[in-house]
Coordinates of N, CA, C and O in Angstrom, one line a residue:
M1 N 0.8 -1.2 0.0 CA 0.0 0.0 0.0 C 0.9 1.3 0.0 O 0.5 2.3 -0.5
A2 N 2.0 1.2 0.6 CA 2.9 2.4 0.6 C 3.4 2.8 -0.8 O 3.5 3.9 -1.1
V3 N 3.6 1.8 -1.6 CA 4.0 2.0 -3.0 C 2.9 2.8 -3.7 O 3.2 3.8 -4.4
R4 N 1.7 2.5 -3.5 CA 0.6 3.2 -4.2 C 0.5 4.6 -3.6 O 0.3 5.5 -4.4
K5 N 0.6 4.7 -2.3 CA 0.5 6.1 -1.7 C 1.6 7.0 -2.2 O 1.3 8.1 -2.7
Y6 N 2.8 6.6 -2.2 CA 3.9 7.4 -2.6 C 4.0 7.6 -4.1 O 4.4 8.6 -4.6
G7 N 3.5 6.6 -4.8 CA 3.4 6.7 -6.3 C 2.4 7.8 -6.7 O 2.6 8.7 -7.5
L8 N 1.2 7.8 -6.0 CA 0.2 8.9 -6.2 C 0.7 10.2 -5.8 O 0.5 11.2 -6.5
L9 N 1.4 10.3 -4.7 CA 2.0 11.5 -4.2 C 3.0 12.1 -5.2 O 2.9 13.3 -5.6
L10 N 3.9 11.3 -5.7 CA 4.8 11.8 -6.7 C 4.2 12.1 -8.0 O 4.6 13.1 -8.7
L11 N 3.2 11.3 -8.5 CA 2.5 11.7 -9.7 C 1.8 13.0 -9.6 O 1.9 13.8 -10.5
G12 N 1.1 13.2 -8.5 CA 0.4 14.5 -8.3 C 1.3 15.7 -8.2 O 1.0 16.7 -8.8
A13 N 2.4 15.5 -7.5 CA 3.4 16.6 -7.4 C 4.0 16.9 -8.8 O 4.2 18.0 -9.1
G14 N 4.2 15.8 -9.6 CA 4.7 16.0 -11.0 C 3.7 16.8 -11.8 O 4.1 17.7 -12.6
I15 N 2.4 16.5 -11.7 CA 1.4 17.2 -12.5 C 1.3 18.6 -12.1 O 1.2 19.5 -12.9
M16 N 1.4 18.9 -10.8 CA 1.4 20.2 -10.3 C 2.6 21.0 -10.8 O 2.5 22.2 -11.2
A17 N 3.8 20.4 -10.8 CA 5.0 21.1 -11.2 C 4.9 21.4 -12.7 O 5.3 22.5 -13.2
L18 N 4.4 20.5 -13.5 CA 4.2 20.7 -14.9 C 3.2 21.9 -15.2 O 3.4 22.7 -16.1
S19 N 2.1 21.9 -14.4 CA 1.2 23.0 -14.5 C 1.9 24.4 -14.2 O 1.7 25.3 -15.0
L20 N 2.7 24.4 -13.2 CA 3.4 25.6 -12.9 C 4.4 26.0 -14.0 O 4.4 27.1 -14.5
D21 N 5.2 25.0 -14.5 CA 6.2 25.3 -15.5 C 5.7 25.5 -16.9 O 6.3 26.3 -17.7
L22 N 4.6 24.8 -17.3 CA 4.1 24.9 -18.6 C 3.2 26.1 -18.8 O 3.1 26.7 -19.9
F23 N 2.5 26.5 -17.7 CA 1.4 27.5 -17.9 C 1.5 28.7 -17.0 O 1.5 29.8 -17.4
L24 N 1.6 28.5 -15.7 CA 1.4 29.5 -14.7 C 2.6 30.4 -14.5 O 2.5 31.7 -14.6
I25 N 3.8 29.9 -14.3 CA 5.0 30.7 -14.1 C 5.3 31.5 -15.3 O 5.6 32.7 -15.2
P26 N 5.3 30.9 -16.5 CA 5.6 31.8 -17.7 C 4.7 32.9 -17.9 O 5.0 34.0 -18.4
A27 N 3.4 32.7 -17.5 CA 2.4 33.8 -17.7 C 2.4 34.7 -16.5 O 1.6 35.7 -16.5
R28 N 3.2 34.5 -15.5 CA 3.2 35.3 -14.3 C 1.9 35.3 -13.6 O 1.4 36.3 -13.1
I29 N 1.2 34.1 -13.7 CA -0.1 33.9 -13.0 C 0.2 33.3 -11.7 O 0.8 32.2 -11.6
A30 N -0.2 33.9 -10.6 CA 0.1 33.3 -9.3 C -1.2 32.5 -8.8 O -2.2 33.1 -8.5
P31 N -1.0 31.2 -8.7 CA -2.2 30.4 -8.1 C -2.3 30.8 -6.6 O -1.5 31.5 -6.1
G32 N -3.3 30.2 -6.0 CA -3.5 30.4 -4.6 C -2.4 29.7 -3.7 O -1.7 28.8 -4.2
G33 N -2.3 30.1 -2.5 CA -1.5 29.4 -1.5 C 0.0 29.7 -1.7 O 0.4 30.7 -2.2
V34 N 0.7 28.7 -1.2 CA 2.2 28.8 -1.2 C 2.8 28.9 -2.6 O 3.7 29.6 -2.8
S35 N 2.2 28.1 -3.5 CA 2.7 28.1 -4.9 C 2.6 29.5 -5.5 O 3.4 30.0 -6.2
G36 N 1.5 30.2 -5.2 CA 1.2 31.6 -5.6 C 2.2 32.5 -5.0 O 2.8 33.4 -5.7
L37 N 2.4 32.4 -3.7 CA 3.4 33.3 -3.0 C 4.8 33.1 -3.6 O 5.5 34.0 -3.8
A38 N 5.1 31.8 -3.8 CA 6.4 31.5 -4.4 C 6.6 32.0 -5.8 O 7.7 32.5 -6.1
T39 N 5.5 32.0 -6.6 CA 5.6 32.6 -7.9 C 5.8 34.1 -7.9 O 6.7 34.6 -8.6
V40 N 5.1 34.8 -7.0 CA 5.3 36.2 -6.9 C 6.7 36.6 -6.3 O 7.4 37.4 -6.9
F41 N 7.1 35.9 -5.2 CA 8.4 36.1 -4.7 C 9.5 35.8 -5.7 O 10.5 36.5 -5.8
G42 N 9.3 34.7 -6.4 CA 10.3 34.3 -7.5 C 10.4 35.4 -8.6 O 11.5 35.7 -9.1
Y43 N 9.3 35.9 -8.9 CA 9.3 37.0 -10.0 C 10.0 38.2 -9.5 O 10.8 38.8 -10.3
F44 N 9.8 38.6 -8.3 CA 10.4 39.9 -7.8 C 11.8 39.7 -7.3 O 12.6 40.7 -7.4
T45 N 12.2 38.5 -6.9 CA 13.6 38.3 -6.4 C 14.5 37.5 -7.4 O 15.7 37.4 -7.1
N46 N 13.9 37.0 -8.4 CA 14.7 36.1 -9.4 C 15.2 34.9 -8.7 O 16.1 34.2 -9.2
M47 N 14.6 34.5 -7.6 CA 14.9 33.2 -7.0 C 14.1 32.1 -7.6 O 12.9 32.4 -8.0
P48 N 14.6 30.9 -7.7 CA 13.8 29.8 -8.3 C 12.5 29.5 -7.5 O 12.5 29.5 -6.3
V49 N 11.4 29.3 -8.2 CA 10.1 29.1 -7.6 C 10.1 27.9 -6.8 O 9.5 27.9 -5.7
G50 N 10.7 26.8 -7.2 CA 10.8 25.6 -6.5 C 11.5 25.8 -5.1 O 11.0 25.3 -4.1
L51 N 12.5 26.5 -5.1 CA 13.2 26.8 -3.8 C 12.3 27.7 -2.9 O 12.3 27.4 -1.7
M52 N 11.6 28.6 -3.5 CA 10.7 29.5 -2.7 C 9.6 28.6 -2.1 O 9.2 28.9 -1.0
I53 N 9.1 27.7 -2.9 CA 8.0 26.8 -2.3 C 8.5 26.1 -1.1 O 7.9 26.0 0.0
F54 N 9.7 25.6 -1.2 CA 10.4 24.8 -0.1 C 10.6 25.8 1.1 O 10.2 25.4 2.3
L55 N 11.1 27.0 0.9 CA 11.4 27.9 2.0 C 10.2 28.4 2.7 O 10.2 28.5 4.0
I56 N 9.2 28.7 2.0 CA 7.9 29.2 2.6 C 7.3 28.1 3.4 O 6.6 28.4 4.4
N57 N 7.4 26.9 3.0 CA 6.8 25.8 3.8 C 7.5 25.4 5.1 O 6.9 24.7 5.9
I58 N 8.7 25.9 5.3 CA 9.4 25.5 6.5 C 8.7 25.9 7.8 O 8.4 25.0 8.6
P59 N 8.2 27.1 7.9 CA 7.5 27.5 9.2 C 6.2 26.7 9.3 O 5.7 26.4 10.4
I60 N 5.5 26.4 8.1 CA 4.3 25.7 8.1 C 4.5 24.3 8.7 O 3.7 23.8 9.5
F61 N 5.6 23.6 8.3 CA 5.9 22.3 8.8 C 6.3 22.3 10.2 O 6.0 21.4 11.0
I62 N 7.0 23.4 10.7 CA 7.3 23.5 12.1 C 6.0 23.5 12.9 O 5.9 22.8 14.0
W63 N 5.1 24.3 12.5 CA 3.7 24.3 13.1 C 3.1 22.9 13.1 O 2.5 22.5 14.0
G64 N 3.2 22.3 11.9 CA 2.5 21.0 11.7 C 3.0 19.9 12.6 O 2.3 19.0 12.9
V65 N 4.3 20.0 13.1 CA 4.8 19.0 14.0 C 4.0 18.9 15.2 O 3.8 17.8 15.8
F66 N 3.4 20.0 15.7 CA 2.6 20.1 16.9 C 1.2 19.7 16.7 O 0.4 19.5 17.6
E67 N 0.7 19.7 15.4 CA -0.7 19.5 15.1 C -1.1 18.2 14.5 O -2.2 17.8 14.6
F68 N -0.2 17.6 13.8 CA -0.5 16.4 13.0 C 0.3 15.2 13.3 O 1.4 15.3 13.9
D69 N -0.2 14.0 13.0 CA 0.6 12.8 13.2 C 1.8 12.7 12.3 O 1.8 13.3 11.2
K70 N 2.7 11.9 12.7 CA 4.0 11.8 11.9 C 3.8 11.2 10.5 O 4.5 11.6 9.6
T71 N 2.9 10.3 10.4 CA 2.7 9.7 9.0 C 2.3 10.7 8.0 O 2.8 10.8 6.9
F72 N 1.2 11.5 8.4 CA 0.7 12.5 7.5 C 1.8 13.6 7.2 O 2.0 14.0 6.1
L73 N 2.5 14.0 8.3 CA 3.5 15.0 8.1 C 4.7 14.5 7.2 O 5.2 15.2 6.4
L74 N 5.1 13.2 7.4 CA 6.2 12.7 6.5 C 5.7 12.7 5.1 O 6.5 13.1 4.2
G75 N 4.5 12.2 4.8 CA 4.0 12.2 3.4 C 4.0 13.7 2.9 O 4.3 13.9 1.7
S76 N 3.6 14.6 3.7 CA 3.5 16.0 3.2 C 4.9 16.6 3.0 O 5.1 17.4 2.0
V77 N 5.9 16.2 3.8 CA 7.2 16.7 3.6 C 7.7 16.1 2.3 O 8.4 16.9 1.4
I78 N 7.5 14.9 2.0 CA 7.9 14.3 0.7 C 7.2 14.9 -0.4 O 7.8 15.2 -1.5
G79 N 5.9 15.2 -0.3 CA 5.2 15.9 -1.3 C 5.7 17.3 -1.6 O 5.8 17.7 -2.8
T80 N 6.1 18.0 -0.6 CA 6.6 19.4 -0.7 C 8.0 19.3 -1.4 O 8.3 20.1 -2.3
L81 N 8.8 18.4 -1.0 CA 10.1 18.3 -1.6 C 10.0 17.9 -3.1 O 10.7 18.4 -3.9
A82 N 9.1 16.9 -3.4 CA 8.9 16.5 -4.7 C 8.4 17.7 -5.6 O 8.9 17.9 -6.7
L83 N 7.4 18.4 -5.1 CA 6.9 19.6 -5.9 C 8.0 20.6 -6.1 O 8.2 21.1 -7.2
S84 N 8.9 20.9 -5.1 CA 10.0 21.8 -5.3 C 11.0 21.3 -6.3 O 11.4 22.1 -7.2
V85 N 11.4 20.1 -6.2 CA 12.4 19.5 -7.1 C 11.8 19.4 -8.5 O 12.5 19.8 -9.5
F86 N 10.6 18.9 -8.6 CA 10.0 18.7 -9.9 C 9.9 20.1 -10.6 O 10.1 20.2 -11.8
T87 N 9.5 21.1 -9.9 CA 9.3 22.4 -10.5 C 10.6 22.9 -11.0 O 10.6 23.5 -12.1
E88 N 11.7 22.7 -10.3 CA 13.0 23.2 -10.8 C 13.5 22.3 -12.0 O 14.0 22.8 -13.0
V89 N 13.4 21.0 -11.9 CA 13.9 20.1 -12.9 C 13.1 20.3 -14.2 O 13.6 20.4 -15.3
F90 N 11.7 20.2 -14.1 CA 10.9 20.4 -15.3 C 11.1 21.8 -15.9 O 11.0 21.9 -17.2
G91 N 11.4 22.8 -15.1 CA 11.6 24.1 -15.7 C 12.8 24.2 -16.6 O 12.9 25.0 -17.5
I92 N 13.8 23.2 -16.4 CA 14.9 23.2 -17.3 C 14.6 22.5 -18.6 O 15.1 22.9 -19.7
F93 N 13.7 21.5 -18.6 CA 13.4 20.7 -19.8 C 12.2 21.0 -20.6 O 12.1 20.6 -21.7
V94 N 11.2 21.8 -20.0 CA 10.0 22.1 -20.7 C 9.9 23.6 -21.0 O 10.5 24.4 -20.3
S95 N 9.2 23.9 -22.0 CA 8.9 25.3 -22.3 C 7.4 25.5 -22.5 O 6.7 24.6 -22.7
P96 N 7.0 26.7 -22.3 CA 5.5 27.0 -22.3 C 4.9 26.5 -23.6 O 5.5 26.6 -24.7
I97 N 3.7 26.0 -23.5 CA 3.0 25.4 -24.6 C 2.3 26.6 -25.4 O 2.3 26.5 -26.6
T98 N 1.9 27.6 -24.7 CA 1.2 28.7 -25.4 C 1.5 30.0 -24.7 O 2.0 30.0 -23.6
D99 N 1.3 31.1 -25.4 CA 1.5 32.4 -24.8 C 0.2 33.1 -24.6 O 0.1 34.3 -24.2
N100 N -0.9 32.4 -24.9 CA -2.3 33.0 -24.7 C -2.6 32.9 -23.2 O -2.7 31.9 -22.6
E101 N -2.8 34.1 -22.6 CA -3.0 34.2 -21.1 C -4.3 33.5 -20.7 O -4.3 32.9 -19.6
I102 N -5.3 33.5 -21.5 CA -6.5 32.8 -21.1 C -6.3 31.3 -21.1 O -6.7 30.6 -20.1
L103 N -5.7 30.8 -22.1 CA -5.4 29.3 -22.1 C -4.4 28.9 -21.0 O -4.6 27.9 -20.4
Q104 N -3.4 29.8 -20.7 CA -2.5 29.5 -19.6 C -3.2 29.4 -18.3 O -2.9 28.6 -17.5
S105 N -4.1 30.4 -18.1 CA -4.8 30.4 -16.8 C -5.8 29.2 -16.7 O -5.9 28.5 -15.6
V106 N -6.5 28.9 -17.7 CA -7.5 27.8 -17.7 C -6.8 26.4 -17.5 O -7.1 25.6 -16.6
F107 N -5.8 26.2 -18.4 CA -5.1 24.9 -18.3 C -4.2 24.8 -17.1 O -4.1 23.7 -16.5
G108 N -3.6 25.9 -16.8 CA -2.8 25.9 -15.5 C -3.6 25.6 -14.3 O -3.2 24.7 -13.5
G109 N -4.7 26.2 -14.2 CA -5.6 25.9 -13.1 C -6.2 24.5 -13.1 O -6.2 23.8 -12.0
A110 N -6.5 24.0 -14.2 CA -7.1 22.7 -14.4 C -6.0 21.6 -14.0 O -6.3 20.7 -13.2
F111 N -4.8 21.7 -14.5 CA -3.8 20.8 -14.2 C -3.3 20.9 -12.8 O -3.0 19.9 -12.1
L112 N -3.3 22.1 -12.2 CA -2.9 22.3 -10.8 C -3.9 21.6 -9.9 O -3.6 20.9 -9.0
G113 N -5.2 21.8 -10.3 CA -6.3 21.1 -9.5 C -6.2 19.6 -9.6 O -6.4 18.9 -8.6
L114 N -5.9 19.1 -10.8 CA -5.8 17.7 -11.0 C -4.7 17.1 -10.1 O -4.8 16.1 -9.4
G115 N -3.5 17.8 -10.1 CA -2.4 17.4 -9.4 C -2.7 17.4 -7.9 O -2.3 16.5 -7.2
I116 N -3.3 18.4 -7.4 CA -3.7 18.5 -6.0 C -4.6 17.4 -5.6 O -4.5 16.8 -4.5
A117 N -5.6 17.1 -6.5 CA -6.5 16.0 -6.2 C -5.8 14.7 -6.1 O -6.1 13.9 -5.2
V118 N -4.9 14.4 -7.0 CA -4.1 13.2 -6.9 C -3.3 13.1 -5.6 O -3.2 12.0 -5.0
V119 N -2.7 14.2 -5.3 CA -1.9 14.2 -4.0 C -2.8 14.0 -2.8 O -2.4 13.2 -2.0
L120 N -3.9 14.6 -2.8 CA -4.8 14.4 -1.6 C -5.3 13.0 -1.6 O -5.6 12.5 -0.5
M121 N -5.5 12.3 -2.7 CA -5.9 10.9 -2.8 C -4.9 10.0 -2.1 O -5.2 8.9 -1.6
S122 N -3.6 10.5 -2.1 CA -2.6 9.7 -1.5 C -2.6 9.8 0.1 O -1.9 9.1 0.8
G123 N -3.4 10.7 0.6 CA -3.4 10.9 2.0 C -2.4 11.9 2.6 O -2.1 11.9 3.8
A124 N -1.8 12.7 1.7 CA -0.8 13.6 2.1 C -1.1 14.9 1.4 O -2.1 15.1 0.7
T125 N -0.2 15.9 1.5 CA -0.3 17.2 0.8 C 1.0 17.6 0.2 O 2.0 16.9 0.4
T126 N 1.1 18.7 -0.4 CA 2.3 19.3 -0.8 C 2.6 20.5 0.0 O 3.3 21.4 -0.4
G127 N 2.1 20.5 1.2 CA 2.4 21.6 2.2 C 1.5 22.8 2.0 O 0.4 22.6 1.4
G128 N 1.9 23.9 2.4 CA 1.2 25.1 2.2 C -0.2 25.1 2.9 O -0.4 24.6 4.0
T129 N -1.2 25.7 2.3 CA -2.5 25.9 2.9 C -3.2 24.6 3.0 O -4.2 24.5 3.8
D130 N -2.8 23.5 2.3 CA -3.4 22.2 2.5 C -3.1 21.6 3.9 O -3.9 20.9 4.5
I131 N -2.0 22.0 4.5 CA -1.7 21.6 5.9 C -2.7 22.2 6.8 O -3.1 21.7 7.7

């Protein structure tokens, strides 16, 4: 069962990262939550969005240690690390599919939502406001 859980977690984080790299980050569209904050901070500071996702989640996970069980928290830490790493790695290898802002926002939101749904099906999160 652990293989299925972590497989879903990694698949969902990968879909989320592709959504960010293919649609949202190139269009400078900030989704909600930590990914949105990371996109905005990355835009203004030129720091990598994946790194910003990780850094913003640190205080959230410190709080989470006192609120959640260790299994949920471990899965969420893995999800956050996967999203951060995938966002940076995919950013190297993929380029935006379109420059139409409406298509970027619609498909970016749809794929981000799909990725979050797959992650939540695994019983974990990718950190941020889902915690």
